[in-house]
Every structure is written in structure tokens, then in C-alpha cells.
XYZ file of C-alpha atoms in Angstrom:
761
model
C -63.875 -42.601 138.332
C -61.081 -40.508 139.850
C -60.719 -38.691 136.531
C -64.446 -37.929 136.324
C -64.479 -36.748 139.931
C -61.584 -34.431 139.153
C -63.460 -33.055 136.173
C -66.536 -32.400 138.295
C -64.362 -30.426 140.693
C -62.770 -28.595 137.775
C -66.037 -27.540 136.111
C -66.825 -24.565 138.450
C -63.292 -23.209 137.950
C -63.898 -23.113 134.208
C -67.093 -21.130 134.724
C -68.345 -22.717 131.521
C -71.863 -23.386 130.385
C -73.579 -26.721 130.823
C -72.908 -27.530 127.153
C -69.183 -27.153 127.719
C -69.321 -29.386 130.748
C -71.188 -31.991 128.678
C -68.502 -31.925 125.999
C -65.787 -32.310 128.631
C -67.640 -35.218 130.210
C -68.152 -36.916 126.834
C -64.501 -36.492 125.964
C -63.042 -37.545 129.300
C -65.537 -40.354 129.801
C -64.587 -41.954 126.477
C -60.925 -41.055 126.161
C -58.332 -41.496 128.914
C -55.913 -39.502 126.748
C -58.277 -36.518 126.525
C -59.058 -36.788 130.246
C -55.362 -36.489 131.110
C -54.956 -33.588 128.714
C -57.971 -31.757 130.156
C -56.579 -31.990 133.681
C -53.241 -30.555 132.524
C -54.698 -27.643 130.540
C -57.164 -25.763 132.748
C -56.065 -22.291 131.672
C -55.966 -23.270 128.027
C -59.508 -24.662 128.263
C -60.791 -21.363 129.641
C -59.265 -19.533 126.688
C -60.634 -22.162 124.299
C -64.176 -21.868 125.616
C -63.994 -18.100 125.682
C -62.456 -17.482 122.260
C -63.362 -20.569 120.281
C -61.114 -23.108 118.541
C -59.991 -21.018 115.555
C -58.239 -18.388 117.645
C -56.568 -20.875 119.975
C -55.462 -23.128 117.142
C -53.855 -20.145 115.405
C -52.063 -19.439 118.666
C -50.715 -23.019 118.776
C -49.526 -22.692 115.182
C -47.443 -19.714 116.269
C -46.152 -21.637 119.282
C -45.074 -24.532 117.071
C -43.238 -22.204 114.703
C -41.558 -20.418 117.610
C -39.896 -23.702 118.646
C -37.451 -22.930 115.883
C -36.220 -19.904 117.849
C -35.264 -21.866 120.964
C -31.568 -22.015 121.837
C -31.504 -25.587 123.125
C -32.964 -28.850 121.927
C -34.882 -29.689 125.115
C -36.725 -26.355 125.085
C -37.664 -26.818 121.435
C -38.932 -30.336 122.148
C -40.997 -29.195 125.120
C -42.517 -26.260 123.242
C -43.610 -28.447 120.340
C -45.137 -31.074 122.609
C -47.128 -28.647 124.724
C -48.455 -26.999 121.587
C -49.380 -30.422 120.197
C -51.288 -31.390 123.355
C -53.290 -28.180 123.242
C -53.982 -28.408 119.529
C -55.067 -32.040 119.879
C -57.361 -31.127 122.764
C -58.923 -28.207 120.889
C -59.512 -30.258 117.726
C -60.979 -33.218 119.634
C -63.372 -31.122 121.740
C -64.459 -29.137 118.673
C -65.054 -32.406 116.807
C -67.056 -33.967 119.639
C -69.097 -30.774 120.047
C -69.855 -30.619 116.340
C -68.137 -27.254 115.881
C -65.705 -28.700 113.325
C -66.763 -31.042 110.537
C -64.425 -33.683 109.107
C -62.801 -31.262 106.677
C -62.240 -28.729 109.452
C -60.662 -31.326 111.751
C -58.350 -32.643 109.035
C -57.361 -29.163 107.859
C -56.552 -27.877 111.359
C -54.597 -31.052 112.115
C -52.613 -30.695 108.898
C -51.924 -26.982 109.294
C -50.602 -27.649 112.781
C -48.379 -30.449 111.445
C -47.035 -28.046 108.814
C -46.169 -25.551 111.538
C -44.407 -28.210 113.623
C -42.317 -29.386 110.663
C -41.443 -25.806 109.761
C -40.491 -25.062 113.377
C -38.345 -28.173 113.630
C -36.580 -27.316 110.361
C -35.972 -23.768 111.522
C -34.409 -25.009 114.749
C -32.102 -27.456 112.928
C -31.038 -24.836 110.373
C -30.131 -22.473 113.218
C -28.249 -25.220 115.060
C -26.301 -26.175 111.909
C -25.530 -22.501 111.286
C -24.121 -22.197 114.813
C -22.073 -25.343 114.305
C -20.461 -23.782 111.249
C -19.890 -20.490 113.076
C -22.246 -18.410 110.938
C -23.211 -15.002 112.290
C -26.821 -15.467 111.189
C -28.944 -18.560 110.843
C -29.673 -19.718 107.309
C -33.356 -19.125 106.617
C -35.643 -21.880 105.409
C -36.476 -19.860 102.298
C -32.824 -19.876 101.204
C -31.614 -23.240 102.497
C -32.035 -25.336 99.339
C -33.820 -27.993 101.406
C -37.295 -29.091 100.291
C -39.661 -30.803 102.727
C -42.615 -32.433 100.979
C -45.700 -33.666 102.777
C -47.039 -36.884 101.269
C -50.075 -39.021 101.904
C -52.809 -37.609 104.104
C -50.652 -34.707 105.235
C -50.045 -33.696 101.631
C -53.799 -33.706 100.940
C -54.774 -31.849 104.161
C -56.415 -35.078 105.359
C -54.468 -35.941 108.515
C -56.393 -38.107 110.945
C -56.486 -37.501 114.659
C -53.439 -39.546 115.625
C -51.761 -39.790 112.250
C -48.115 -40.197 111.539
C -46.798 -37.805 108.920
C -45.197 -38.899 105.646
C -42.324 -36.651 104.586
C -39.916 -36.787 101.643
C -36.913 -34.482 101.792
C -34.650 -33.372 98.955
C -31.919 -30.775 98.654
C -30.566 -28.664 95.827
C -26.790 -29.024 95.903
C -26.364 -25.655 94.198
C -28.233 -23.839 97.011
C -27.778 -26.001 100.095
C -25.110 -24.148 102.122
C -23.963 -26.779 104.629
C -21.447 -29.610 104.427
C -19.871 -32.074 106.831
C -16.472 -33.392 105.866
C -16.975 -31.748 102.498
C -20.166 -33.757 101.927
C -23.415 -31.807 101.521
C -25.597 -34.898 101.768
C -24.085 -35.766 105.155
C -25.097 -32.341 106.481
C -28.589 -32.634 104.968
C -29.047 -36.059 106.556
C -27.976 -34.680 109.960
C -30.568 -31.889 109.702
C -33.322 -34.340 108.762
C -32.464 -36.699 111.616
C -32.548 -33.783 114.026
C -35.981 -32.783 112.730
C -37.303 -36.311 113.128
C -35.975 -36.504 116.680
C -37.617 -33.174 117.556
C -40.951 -34.423 116.221
C -40.972 -38.134 117.058
C -38.976 -38.766 120.220
C -41.132 -39.625 123.216
C -40.407 -37.458 126.278
C -42.223 -36.724 129.524
C -44.445 -34.404 127.470
C -45.187 -37.090 124.897
C -44.365 -36.752 121.200
C -45.460 -34.424 118.412
C -45.849 -36.587 115.281
C -44.526 -40.011 114.388
C -42.566 -39.263 111.228
C -42.319 -41.711 108.317
C -39.684 -41.082 105.636
C -40.213 -44.322 103.685
C -41.962 -42.766 100.687
C -38.627 -41.467 99.413
C -37.043 -43.235 96.437
C -36.121 -46.830 97.352
C -36.216 -46.154 101.079
C -34.503 -49.438 101.901
C -31.222 -48.359 100.334
C -31.136 -44.547 100.249
C -30.405 -41.772 102.730
C -33.191 -39.805 104.438
C -32.188 -36.710 102.448
C -31.569 -37.012 98.722
C -30.274 -34.596 96.114
C -32.760 -33.376 93.521
C -30.543 -34.711 90.731
C -30.503 -38.224 92.232
C -34.257 -38.108 92.833
C -35.051 -37.064 89.271
C -32.807 -39.821 87.911
C -34.586 -42.377 90.101
C -38.096 -41.377 89.075
C -37.132 -41.206 85.407
C -35.581 -44.666 85.387
C -37.155 -46.568 88.286
C -40.363 -44.823 89.317
C -43.341 -47.123 89.829
C -47.030 -46.530 89.354
C -47.746 -46.760 93.076
C -45.171 -43.985 93.559
C -47.026 -41.924 90.985
C -50.152 -42.481 93.074
C -48.283 -41.286 96.176
C -47.119 -38.143 94.372
C -50.708 -37.135 93.617
C -50.835 -35.858 97.202
C -47.306 -34.377 97.302
C -47.188 -30.820 98.672
C -44.365 -28.678 99.993
C -44.872 -28.008 103.691
C -41.530 -26.449 104.671
C -38.179 -25.362 103.317
C -37.031 -23.491 100.224
C -40.173 -22.554 98.300
C -38.397 -21.603 95.077
C -36.639 -24.971 94.905
C -39.861 -26.740 95.825
C -41.833 -25.133 93.003
C -39.201 -26.181 90.482
C -39.140 -29.756 91.800
C -42.922 -30.193 91.862
C -43.231 -28.743 88.368
C -40.508 -31.095 87.158
C -42.317 -34.097 88.649
C -45.596 -33.447 86.821
C -44.642 -35.451 83.690
C -43.809 -38.435 85.915
C -47.085 -38.293 87.837
C -49.429 -37.249 85.048
C -48.659 -39.212 81.878
C -50.773 -38.179 78.894
C -50.273 -41.424 77.026
C -50.384 -44.835 78.690
C -49.863 -48.184 77.021
C -51.817 -51.291 77.960
C -49.126 -52.594 80.306
C -49.004 -49.346 82.270
C -52.795 -49.242 82.634
C -52.787 -52.881 83.723
C -50.143 -52.109 86.329
C -52.166 -49.159 87.641
C -55.213 -51.396 87.881
C -53.089 -53.865 89.828
C -52.680 -51.326 92.635
C -56.222 -52.277 93.416
C -56.460 -55.739 91.895
C -53.758 -57.224 94.087
C -56.263 -56.941 96.909
C -58.647 -59.855 97.008
C -62.106 -58.711 95.931
C -65.071 -60.306 97.617
C -67.675 -58.710 95.357
C -69.514 -56.986 98.195
C -71.838 -59.875 98.947
C -70.280 -61.576 101.960
C -71.114 -60.456 105.480
C -68.454 -58.330 107.147
C -67.789 -58.925 110.826
C -67.644 -55.504 112.498
C -65.846 -56.622 115.666
C -62.099 -56.505 115.031
C -62.509 -55.017 111.546
C -59.772 -52.770 110.172
C -61.616 -49.707 108.887
C -58.581 -48.527 106.935
C -57.188 -51.680 105.314
C -60.088 -54.103 105.664
C -62.810 -54.840 103.137
C -64.843 -51.764 102.333
C -62.417 -49.567 104.241
C -60.818 -46.162 103.718
C -57.967 -47.558 101.614
C -60.413 -48.970 99.068
C -62.011 -45.543 98.596
C -58.568 -43.985 98.155
C -57.504 -46.626 95.611
C -60.844 -46.256 93.806
C -59.991 -42.591 93.302
C -56.244 -42.782 92.672
C -56.279 -45.492 90.015
C -58.705 -43.450 87.929
C -56.750 -40.264 88.519
C -53.553 -41.885 87.224
C -55.251 -43.169 84.080
C -57.338 -40.089 83.288
C -55.534 -37.215 84.987
C -52.749 -36.929 82.406
C -55.240 -35.618 79.863
C -57.597 -33.856 82.284
C -55.935 -31.558 84.865
C -59.307 -31.121 86.535
C -58.994 -34.631 88.000
C -55.752 -33.939 89.861
C -57.187 -32.985 93.237
C -55.081 -34.415 96.093
C -58.208 -34.575 98.282
C -60.186 -37.816 98.224
C -63.532 -36.045 98.471
C -62.454 -33.440 95.931
C -61.339 -36.115 93.484
C -64.630 -38.007 93.887
C -66.514 -34.809 93.064
C -64.329 -34.198 89.995
C -64.757 -37.771 88.724
C -68.516 -37.424 89.075
C -68.652 -33.988 87.421
C -66.838 -35.360 84.360
C -69.019 -38.438 84.117
C -66.387 -41.016 85.073
C -68.430 -42.264 88.035
C -72.168 -42.088 88.665
C -73.746 -39.508 90.975
C -74.801 -42.441 93.163
C -71.203 -43.667 93.484
C -70.043 -40.140 94.290
C -72.694 -39.674 96.973
C -72.353 -43.091 98.586
C -68.550 -43.179 98.603
C -68.331 -39.629 99.973
C -70.778 -40.443 102.772
C -68.883 -43.633 103.580
C -65.561 -41.783 103.596
C -66.853 -39.154 106.034
C -68.363 -41.786 108.315
C -65.303 -44.053 108.305
C -62.962 -41.140 108.973
C -65.162 -40.090 111.912
C -64.930 -43.598 113.374
C -61.176 -43.580 112.730
C -60.865 -40.338 114.711
C -62.876 -41.697 117.630
C -60.745 -44.863 117.780
C -57.560 -42.806 117.823
C -58.802 -40.281 120.389
C -59.233 -42.985 123.018
C -55.513 -43.311 123.738
C -53.878 -41.170 121.031
C -52.871 -44.311 119.155
C -52.435 -44.844 115.408
C -55.043 -47.601 115.257
C -57.730 -48.564 112.770
C -58.981 -51.724 114.452
C -62.413 -51.898 116.002
C -62.480 -53.707 119.357
C -63.278 -57.404 119.316
C -65.002 -57.463 122.712
C -68.687 -56.498 123.133
C -67.767 -53.951 125.819
C -65.139 -52.377 123.603
C -67.552 -52.169 120.686
C -70.202 -50.611 122.949
C -67.630 -48.013 123.993
C -66.810 -47.019 120.393
C -70.506 -46.921 119.453
C -71.288 -44.495 122.304
C -68.254 -42.356 121.503
C -69.476 -42.181 117.889
C -72.874 -40.917 119.071
C -74.931 -44.118 118.852
C -77.254 -45.094 121.697
C -77.664 -48.592 120.245
C -74.610 -50.708 119.380
C -76.638 -52.826 116.966
C -77.589 -49.683 115.074
C -73.915 -48.673 114.980
C -72.948 -52.068 113.553
C -75.704 -51.907 110.936
C -74.701 -48.413 109.830
C -71.015 -49.256 109.657
C -71.589 -52.527 107.822
C -73.827 -50.788 105.287
C -71.073 -48.266 104.504
C -68.420 -50.983 104.242
C -70.546 -53.066 101.883
C -71.341 -50.012 99.772
C -67.650 -49.231 99.383
C -66.951 -52.854 98.591
C -69.640 -52.888 95.901
C -68.311 -49.820 94.065
C -64.712 -50.903 94.538
C -65.314 -54.350 93.020
C -67.482 -52.957 90.221
C -64.816 -50.535 89.016
C -62.487 -53.392 88.038
C -64.959 -56.222 87.508
C -63.715 -56.763 83.939
C -60.094 -57.037 85.071
C -58.443 -60.362 85.831
C -57.846 -60.841 89.539
C -54.244 -60.626 90.674
C -54.927 -62.046 94.099
C -54.767 -65.584 95.294
C -58.068 -67.075 96.396
C -56.708 -67.334 99.895
C -56.472 -63.542 100.385
C -54.663 -60.316 99.614
C -51.288 -60.105 97.911
C -50.273 -56.448 98.041
C -46.644 -55.521 97.384
C -46.964 -51.887 96.362
C -45.832 -49.090 98.659
C -43.468 -49.286 101.571
C -45.743 -50.559 104.310
C -46.005 -54.221 105.147
C -49.601 -55.205 104.467
C -50.756 -57.408 107.374
C -53.326 -59.263 105.261
C -50.636 -60.085 102.703
C -48.375 -61.493 105.408
C -51.289 -63.582 106.658
C -51.984 -64.798 103.105
C -48.363 -65.808 102.576
C -48.318 -67.642 105.895
C -51.505 -69.460 104.935
C -49.878 -70.511 101.656
C -47.123 -72.233 103.640
C -44.310 -69.675 103.463
C -42.203 -69.410 106.605
C -41.107 -65.861 107.515
C -43.804 -64.330 105.332
C -42.759 -60.793 106.270
C -39.281 -61.396 104.820
C -40.778 -62.698 101.575
C -43.033 -59.648 101.322
C -40.000 -57.389 101.801
C -38.044 -59.206 99.066
C -40.904 -58.832 96.581
C -41.209 -55.125 97.386
C -37.469 -54.937 96.702
C -38.057 -56.492 93.269
C -40.616 -53.778 92.579
C -38.052 -51.170 93.642
C -35.700 -52.430 90.937
C -32.997 -53.584 93.344
C -32.024 -56.390 90.974
C -31.111 -56.050 87.298
C -34.071 -58.121 86.125
C -36.603 -55.562 87.429
C -34.910 -52.284 86.599
C -37.089 -51.504 83.596
C -40.631 -50.202 83.966
C -41.894 -52.891 81.583
C -40.323 -55.657 83.683
C -41.911 -54.345 86.871
C -45.317 -54.055 85.207
C -45.105 -57.675 84.035
C -43.861 -58.742 87.458
C -47.002 -57.305 89.052
C -49.148 -59.677 87.016
C -46.816 -62.618 87.534
C -46.299 -62.577 91.304
C -49.603 -64.198 92.438
C -49.191 -67.144 90.053
C -45.506 -67.445 90.958
C -46.270 -67.578 94.669
C -48.954 -70.187 94.092
C -46.513 -72.397 92.154
C -43.783 -71.976 94.776
C -46.256 -72.723 97.577
C -46.870 -76.170 96.087
C -43.236 -77.238 96.489
C -41.940 -79.239 99.465
C -40.426 -76.157 101.168
C -42.052 -72.951 99.834
C -39.755 -70.577 101.724
C -36.594 -72.298 100.501
C -38.005 -72.475 96.969
C -38.742 -68.743 97.058
C -35.250 -67.851 98.250
C -33.662 -69.991 95.533
C -35.934 -68.353 92.968
C -34.835 -64.955 94.295
C -31.193 -65.936 93.776
C -32.065 -67.168 90.295
C -33.808 -63.878 89.508
C -30.917 -61.843 90.903
C -28.551 -63.546 88.458
C -30.522 -62.558 85.373
C -29.346 -59.630 83.258
C -32.944 -58.659 82.371
C -36.460 -59.776 83.223
C -38.887 -58.764 80.470
C -38.361 -61.888 78.346
C -38.556 -64.260 81.327
C -41.667 -62.649 82.815
C -43.392 -62.663 79.417
C -42.554 -66.347 78.954
C -43.818 -67.287 82.408
C -47.058 -65.334 81.967
C -47.681 -67.078 78.642
C -46.646 -70.551 79.803
C -47.929 -71.703 83.185
C -46.277 -75.097 82.727
C -42.906 -73.370 82.503
C -43.686 -71.432 85.672
C -44.475 -74.666 87.511
C -41.252 -76.239 86.203
C -39.213 -73.274 87.379
C -40.869 -73.326 90.797
C -40.175 -77.036 91.194
C -36.541 -76.565 90.191
C -36.188 -73.738 92.731
C -37.706 -75.923 95.423
C -35.961 -79.204 94.664
C -32.656 -78.448 92.950
C -30.877 -75.266 94.019
C -27.858 -76.131 91.846
C -30.075 -76.248 88.772
C -31.715 -73.005 89.846
C -28.327 -71.325 90.199
C -27.353 -72.640 86.767
C -30.536 -71.177 85.278
C -29.694 -67.813 86.830
C -26.344 -67.842 85.043
C -27.720 -69.352 81.828
C -31.222 -67.948 81.220
C -31.076 -69.115 77.604
C -31.845 -72.645 78.825
C -35.364 -71.442 79.606
C -36.040 -71.376 75.876
C -35.205 -75.072 75.748
C -37.571 -75.773 78.642
C -40.478 -74.479 76.567
C -39.875 -77.338 74.108
C -41.952 -80.345 75.247
C -39.324 -82.669 73.794
C -36.589 -81.230 76.001
C -37.667 -83.356 78.956
C -39.333 -86.164 77.045
C -36.271 -88.371 76.686
C -32.512 -88.257 76.926
C -30.731 -87.747 73.593
C -28.891 -90.723 72.110
C -25.090 -90.842 71.970
C -25.164 -89.920 68.283
C -27.435 -86.957 69.033
C -25.130 -85.815 71.825
C -22.130 -86.030 69.511
C -23.939 -84.051 66.825
C -25.047 -81.433 69.354
C -21.504 -81.061 70.676
C -20.045 -80.653 67.218
C -22.672 -78.032 66.426
C -21.897 -76.186 69.671
C -18.175 -75.824 68.957
C -18.334 -75.591 65.181
C -18.527 -71.824 64.990
C -15.807 -71.112 67.533
C -12.545 -69.773 66.124
C -10.326 -69.973 69.195
C -9.370 -72.642 71.689
C -10.759 -70.638 74.618
C -14.110 -70.016 72.938
C -14.349 -73.715 72.083
C -13.869 -74.571 75.763
C -16.638 -72.123 76.695
C -18.908 -73.707 74.087
C -18.142 -77.154 75.525
C -19.160 -75.922 78.972
C -22.426 -74.499 77.704
C -23.214 -77.765 75.940
C -22.387 -79.933 78.957
C -24.260 -77.803 81.466
C -27.365 -77.623 79.348
C -27.358 -81.387 78.927
C -26.695 -81.933 82.657
C -29.537 -79.507 83.384
C -31.778 -81.543 81.095
C -30.887 -84.737 82.970
C -31.428 -83.135 86.368
C -34.770 -81.664 85.311
C -35.929 -85.022 83.927
C -34.997 -86.632 87.246
C -36.964 -84.015 89.240
C -40.078 -84.232 87.093
C -40.051 -88.004 86.791
C -39.725 -87.933 82.996
C -37.838 -91.216 83.085
C -36.747 -93.969 85.502
C -34.355 -92.699 88.205
C -31.725 -95.248 87.148
C -31.524 -93.510 83.742
C -29.778 -90.521 85.328
C -26.393 -92.217 85.866
C -25.967 -93.324 82.242
C -27.261 -89.936 81.026
C -24.773 -87.907 83.107
C -22.023 -90.326 82.021
C -22.961 -90.010 78.357
C -22.595 -86.222 78.582
C -19.137 -86.562 80.147
C -18.045 -89.091 77.526
C -19.256 -86.815 74.729
C -17.333 -83.866 76.142
C -14.156 -85.910 76.626
C -14.348 -87.348 73.134
C -15.182 -83.975 71.634
C -12.354 -82.161 73.404
C -9.714 -84.689 72.314
C -9.423 -83.090 68.896
C -9.448 -79.557 70.360
C -6.684 -80.353 72.846
C -4.612 -82.355 70.331
C -4.674 -79.472 67.831
C -3.783 -76.973 70.561
C -0.754 -79.003 71.693
C 0.334 -79.747 68.107
C 0.299 -76.041 67.237
C 3.071 -75.449 69.764
C 4.958 -78.740 69.890
C 4.202 -80.624 66.698
C 3.346 -84.329 66.638
C 4.940 -87.541 67.908
C 5.355 -90.072 65.073
C 2.856 -92.867 65.497
C 1.512 -91.199 68.630
C -1.951 -92.001 70.010
C -3.687 -91.353 73.329
C -6.503 -93.196 75.085
C -8.491 -91.623 77.921
C -9.574 -94.356 80.322
C -12.537 -93.694 82.648
C -12.602 -95.339 86.065
C -14.863 -94.860 89.075
C -18.404 -93.605 88.490
C -17.792 -92.598 84.898
C -16.233 -95.983 84.177
C -19.307 -97.676 85.607
C -21.674 -95.159 83.930
C -23.047 -94.266 87.356
C -22.291 -90.533 87.490
C -24.339 -88.018 89.464
C -24.699 -84.270 88.955
C -21.690 -83.629 91.228
C -19.409 -86.518 90.320
C -15.777 -85.839 89.486
C -13.932 -87.737 86.752
C -11.451 -90.501 87.585
C -9.255 -90.551 84.490
C -6.061 -92.195 83.295
C -4.185 -91.063 80.155
C -2.357 -93.843 78.253
C -0.274 -93.241 75.173
C 1.689 -95.172 72.578
C 3.997 -94.118 69.721
C 6.522 -95.298 67.156
C 9.305 -97.024 69.187
C 11.963 -95.122 67.267
C 10.497 -91.689 68.117
C 12.193 -89.754 70.939
C 10.866 -86.202 70.407
C 7.951 -84.499 68.745
C 8.463 -83.051 65.278
C 7.024 -80.163 63.274
C 6.496 -77.670 66.109
C 8.320 -74.553 67.285
C 9.065 -76.166 70.636
C 9.766 -79.917 70.269
C 9.373 -81.998 73.432
C 10.601 -85.435 74.529
C 7.898 -88.037 74.066
C 7.059 -88.457 77.760
C 6.952 -84.677 78.262
C 4.842 -84.265 75.144
C 2.123 -86.631 76.331
C 2.416 -85.281 79.868
C 1.768 -81.803 78.429
C -1.150 -83.207 76.454
C -2.682 -84.743 79.605
C -2.197 -81.510 81.575
C -3.866 -79.466 78.847
C -6.720 -81.945 78.720
C -7.228 -81.769 82.494
C -7.132 -77.957 82.305
C -9.707 -78.012 79.498
C -12.068 -79.903 81.821
C -11.345 -78.120 85.105
C -10.330 -74.534 84.275
C -12.679 -71.831 85.531
C -13.683 -69.765 82.491
C -16.434 -67.222 81.929
C -18.802 -70.196 81.578
C -17.656 -71.785 84.824
C -15.960 -75.158 85.423
C -16.930 -78.391 83.724
C -15.682 -81.134 86.055
C -13.183 -81.847 88.774
C -10.659 -84.476 87.644
C -9.082 -87.037 89.961
C -5.839 -88.637 88.690
C -5.005 -90.663 91.781
C -6.009 -93.973 90.167
C -3.133 -93.853 87.666
C -0.079 -96.046 88.308
C 1.863 -94.818 91.350
C -1.000 -92.424 92.223
C -0.057 -88.789 92.746
C 3.641 -89.644 92.452
C 3.495 -90.953 88.908
C 3.427 -89.073 85.598
C 0.027 -87.753 84.474
C 0.278 -89.712 81.212
C 1.538 -93.293 81.163
C 2.867 -95.305 78.219
C 0.897 -98.379 77.296
C 3.875 -100.664 77.972
C 4.452 -99.231 81.419
C 0.742 -99.346 82.219
C 0.579 -103.071 81.345
C 3.767 -103.819 83.249
C 2.597 -101.975 86.341
C -0.662 -103.856 86.535
C 1.030 -107.176 85.817
C 3.764 -106.765 88.414
C 3.000 -104.023 90.989
C -0.725 -103.312 91.160
C -2.556 -103.579 94.516
C -5.615 -105.748 94.955
C -7.916 -102.711 95.150
């Protein structure tokens, strides 16, 4: 009431007509932010009412640009913020009064944002020039720095309280600044200064919240990037959702010559003339990841998100952009960055019906008007309708409705219309969403409905999981660095999440799967296999959830996945004769001792994986696992005896009448091994009593040393860490005299020890 009283007292000073007073009352009565701005800007309002919005908005554009001429940071900040308050006030009052339509509001808002960005850049270029001691400031036209407006700013569609999406590159051959000899460091400093000028909240407020996350792989790159690095990224790693973002890319400040070259160079990335099925499917998935409700269910208006919710602005934008990406490579007439312009072009070329064009355009205009009213209330970047009846009444009146029920009916009709066309466009496509809700991992923003869906599926820390999946799509792991892999991943993720959600601990299972995926050298083959074989996907999810050691092994040995596709792999454990045959086959083609050891490791780990997987999936009685693990160890020990014996003989010859037995004690002796058991072994040898040294080798050894060397080589063959990892740990403490005795014991001494000196244990 105090604000309205103040406005009543202010009205005579403005000497304005009754219509102007009505507009002021409507604005201040519905928007505390506008009320505060009106009270601060009496003189500006007089000029606005006298000269109209166009003249005053042009004046604020000049004021924003002139911030670049200020000599200190505080003055530049203040100038930009005062200009922003006045521009916001002029646009809002002109909107409420009906002087500006939606296009006019968005265009003025965007032009003012352009001026603010240009002014901030000019100030930072001058400051950096002074820091380097230059006599004159480097001009924006010659700085080699390119500031691109993306999203709504790029398309001249900024909403009333929008943040601005910027991507900033620099041409190393033209950019004149460096810090510590590093041009990127200087470019980053300039960008951070710009963002601070625009975004930092002061006593005068802020200018624009600035979002730099649409740059290449924003989670791991600097805020300013060289053109060369950017082109390499988009050529190798660019995703279809990034192509959609680049539809709206427009240079708003900086070096125009460099910007023209960059934008021209990006056209082949954005507008591909020839698309294969996988690429088209991935483009469709930009929409299809969002759960489609078919347009038939009732939408609750209270609390609805008019941007991201069903039937909202985002659905209209995706409706347009997916078709532009598929068709625009061959038809330049479809490349309009404007949503309304693109709808008109799609209709003119017969890609959508006149009815769809008309209804979606009307819905877009209405939803954007509601979006502006919501944001005018407190200058907040919000898209949520109030949940309370009083709050909904407030928005309805601000939108020009006398009856809240009529407002709800009108809004719901538009939302359902959008939903109908949106669902119809892709009705022949397979859904990529889970029945429980949206699963959207494109872009850089965290989709709140996706986080809610993941939470509902049982994943703890759903936001972290969403971030990891977006990282996969950015190609941050080797398995997803090819475009084909990322396109397949898009189709796979919903089914993968469903399988992981059915494990005992979905979050832990996901993180183990992430580690497994990070260990793979490539992903196309795996993703293709999992898409074709849902049983394999369920097996992999269960392994990730129940057996992290097996999951880690799979990450290092992806070839085992081929074996998992064989139904017989888990049906039963192989017999001892089969194990022996498999081992011999594994080492048969190896021509060196080291490669034979690697082959033995691959054999053993695959067989241990088989046993562990059978245990997890209940393919046999649990008490079968001990004998199965033991049989693998026995096969490896028996198989390596010949390899080790030949290796020792090559250097030291043979001992006449020599023979070695490997005795298993502990869990292996009892055939009760587990996946992590070590081997308790004793090496016992015998030989011709007359033999004292080995014969036939370059380096003969005394008998005891010979068999000691043999035992050491055998232990190393089992325990050494090679490229294929380690087979087993070996414990020799159960031999006579424990750690103090020789590693290999003669049969006579072994018998004598146990007859005369052995302990009861």
C-alpha cells in the first residue's frame, strides 16, 4: 500500500495522461520490482512518456555502450546497471500498455543485451591495454576475440528476466594480449572481467546473469577457447544437441572479421546435407528422451513449468529444431534462428500443416507473454506458475484476465495443443524415456524432471548421476569419443538405467558401471551388443551392482562380453578336461615365455569371471564355487609347470632324474577357494642320488639351487604383475621351517621334517 500511495503522489509530478497513470498502477500493483524501479526513475519516466519507448531505449543502448569508456570498474558497473533498470522499465511498461508486441519486447531486450556485452568487452579491452602499457586501447574490431550469443539471445528472443548464453573464442593470430606468455590466460581474464561487469550483484542490482556453459565441454575447458581448439572439438566430438544450439549462434560483440570466418566455418557442422539413420535417430532423441504423454492427460496449471513442463516453450523449440537439423542441410530456407520464423518456414515448405503452424505460433506467443509476466513480478528467472490460489489469481490479473478460471482454461488449451503436435511429430519413433518420467541428458543444464525421475527409480544423488551421463555424451571417456558411440549411447541410456535401478544398490551399481565404461578402449561394439541383447544388459547391470571386482575385470577385458552372449557360458562349469584343453589352446600360439604368462592370466581370469558370474546369477549351487575356483587354479598350476620347466632348463639345463611336485594346502588343498584366495603351496623335489649339479645348460647350478630357482620362477609366474595383471598371491609359509626354510624342499627332507619336527597344527 505504501508503494501505491507513493505512486499516487508521484502521478501529478509526471503530468501524464490518465492512460499513463493506469499503466503505472497496473505495473506497480502487480510487480514489486517495477514499483521500486518507477519510484527511482521519475525523470526517466517523464522522458519515456513524452518521447515514447523507441527513443529512450536507443538512449539506453548508447549508455550501455558508453560503459566501456569509463576509467574505473565501479563506474562501469553502475552505468550498466542504471541503463538496465531503465531499459527494463521501458520494455515492461510498453509491454503492459500494448505498445510493444512479443517480437518488439524480445528484440529490444536482445539489442540492449548486445550493447551491454559490447560495452563490457570494450571496458575490459581498454583495461587490459592499460595493464600492458599501450598508448591506445585495442579496439573490439581488431582484438581477435569473438563473442557469440547463443540460445534466445542469439535468436533475438530474450525473455524479460533472461540470462544470456555466450560462447567466446579467440584467434591466436590476431589476439594481441598475453599473460606470462600465454594468450589464453589473457583471454580468460578478459572474459571473467566481462562476466563480473554483467553479473555481479551490487547496490544497483545486476545487468544480466551470464551463462558460458554452451562452450565445448564446459566442464573441462576454459571460458575462452582458441578457434583452432574449438574447430577440433566440433569436428571430433560435436553432438547433435550442440548442432541444435548453434542454429541460434550469432556474433554480438568482438572482432567481426574473425566472427564471420568462424560462423562460416561452422556451417558444415551445423547443417549436414547427408545424415545416416543413426544421426537422425539421435536428433529425434533430443525430443524423445522427454516422456511423451500423448496430449490426452489433464495438465494441472498450478505449479506448472511453462518452459520445461508438458506442452511448454521447450517442446515448441524442440519441435522446430529437430526438423531444422534433419532438413536444413539441404534447404537453407529452414535455417531461421527464430522459433516463429522457423515455424513459418516449415509450414511454407509443407513440412508441417498450416494448422500446426497457426496453433504452435499462437501458443508460443501466449506462453512467452505469461513467462514475461511471471518474471516481471520480481525480476526473477522463473517459469513456474504459483501453486497457491492467490498467486494464480495474481498472475491471471497481470496477464489481463478478469476470471482466473478463464485464464486456466486458455493456458491449458495451449499446453495441450503443443503437447498434441509435439507427440504427433515423433509418434512413429520408439520412446527413449522411462515410463516413470523424463530422462534428458542433452545440453548443459540439469533437467529437474530428469533428476526427479532418477530419484524415483531409486538412485541416490540423482544430480551426480545426471552429470556423469552428460559427461559421457561430452566424450570425456574413451568409449564415447566417437559420434557413432554417442548416438548409440543415447538410445541405450534409458534401458541401462532401468536395469541398474533393479539392483540392490542402484547408485553403487551405476558408479561401478561408470568405472567399467571408463576402462573400455571403445564403446560402439559394446553399445551395439547391449542394444541388441537385453539379457546381456541385465547381466552387466547385475555384475556392476553385486560384484565390483568382476565389473573392474570386464572394464579391463571387454572381450569377455562376447563370451557372456553365449548361453552356455553360464550354464555349467567346464570339466577338468575341458579346462585343460582350454588352457592348452590359450597358450598354444604364444612364442615367448612372457606372452605365455599373459595368456595364462587371460585364461584364468575369464574362467574366474565365469565362476563369479554363475554364483551371482544362481546358475548353480553356491557350494559349486569353491571347487570351480580351485579347478581353475589347479589347471593353471599344472599348465605352467611345463612353461616354467622349459624356461629354467633353457638357462640351467636339467638335473638327472629330477622331478618336482607342487603340493596345495589351505583352501586350494581343500578345494574351497574363493575369488580372492591366495595359494598355499609347497614345492617338493627329488632327483638321482648321484647328481650334484644340473647338466646341459650355460649356467649349471647345484641341485638345491636349481630347484630353488625353479620354485622362485614358478612363484613369479603366478604372482608377477604383467600387462594382463596378477594371477594369484602365493603364500609359502606352510613349507618346512616356514619363511626361514628353502622355497623348494627335497622329498627326503620333507618326510624327515614331518616325522621328527612338525608341529601339531
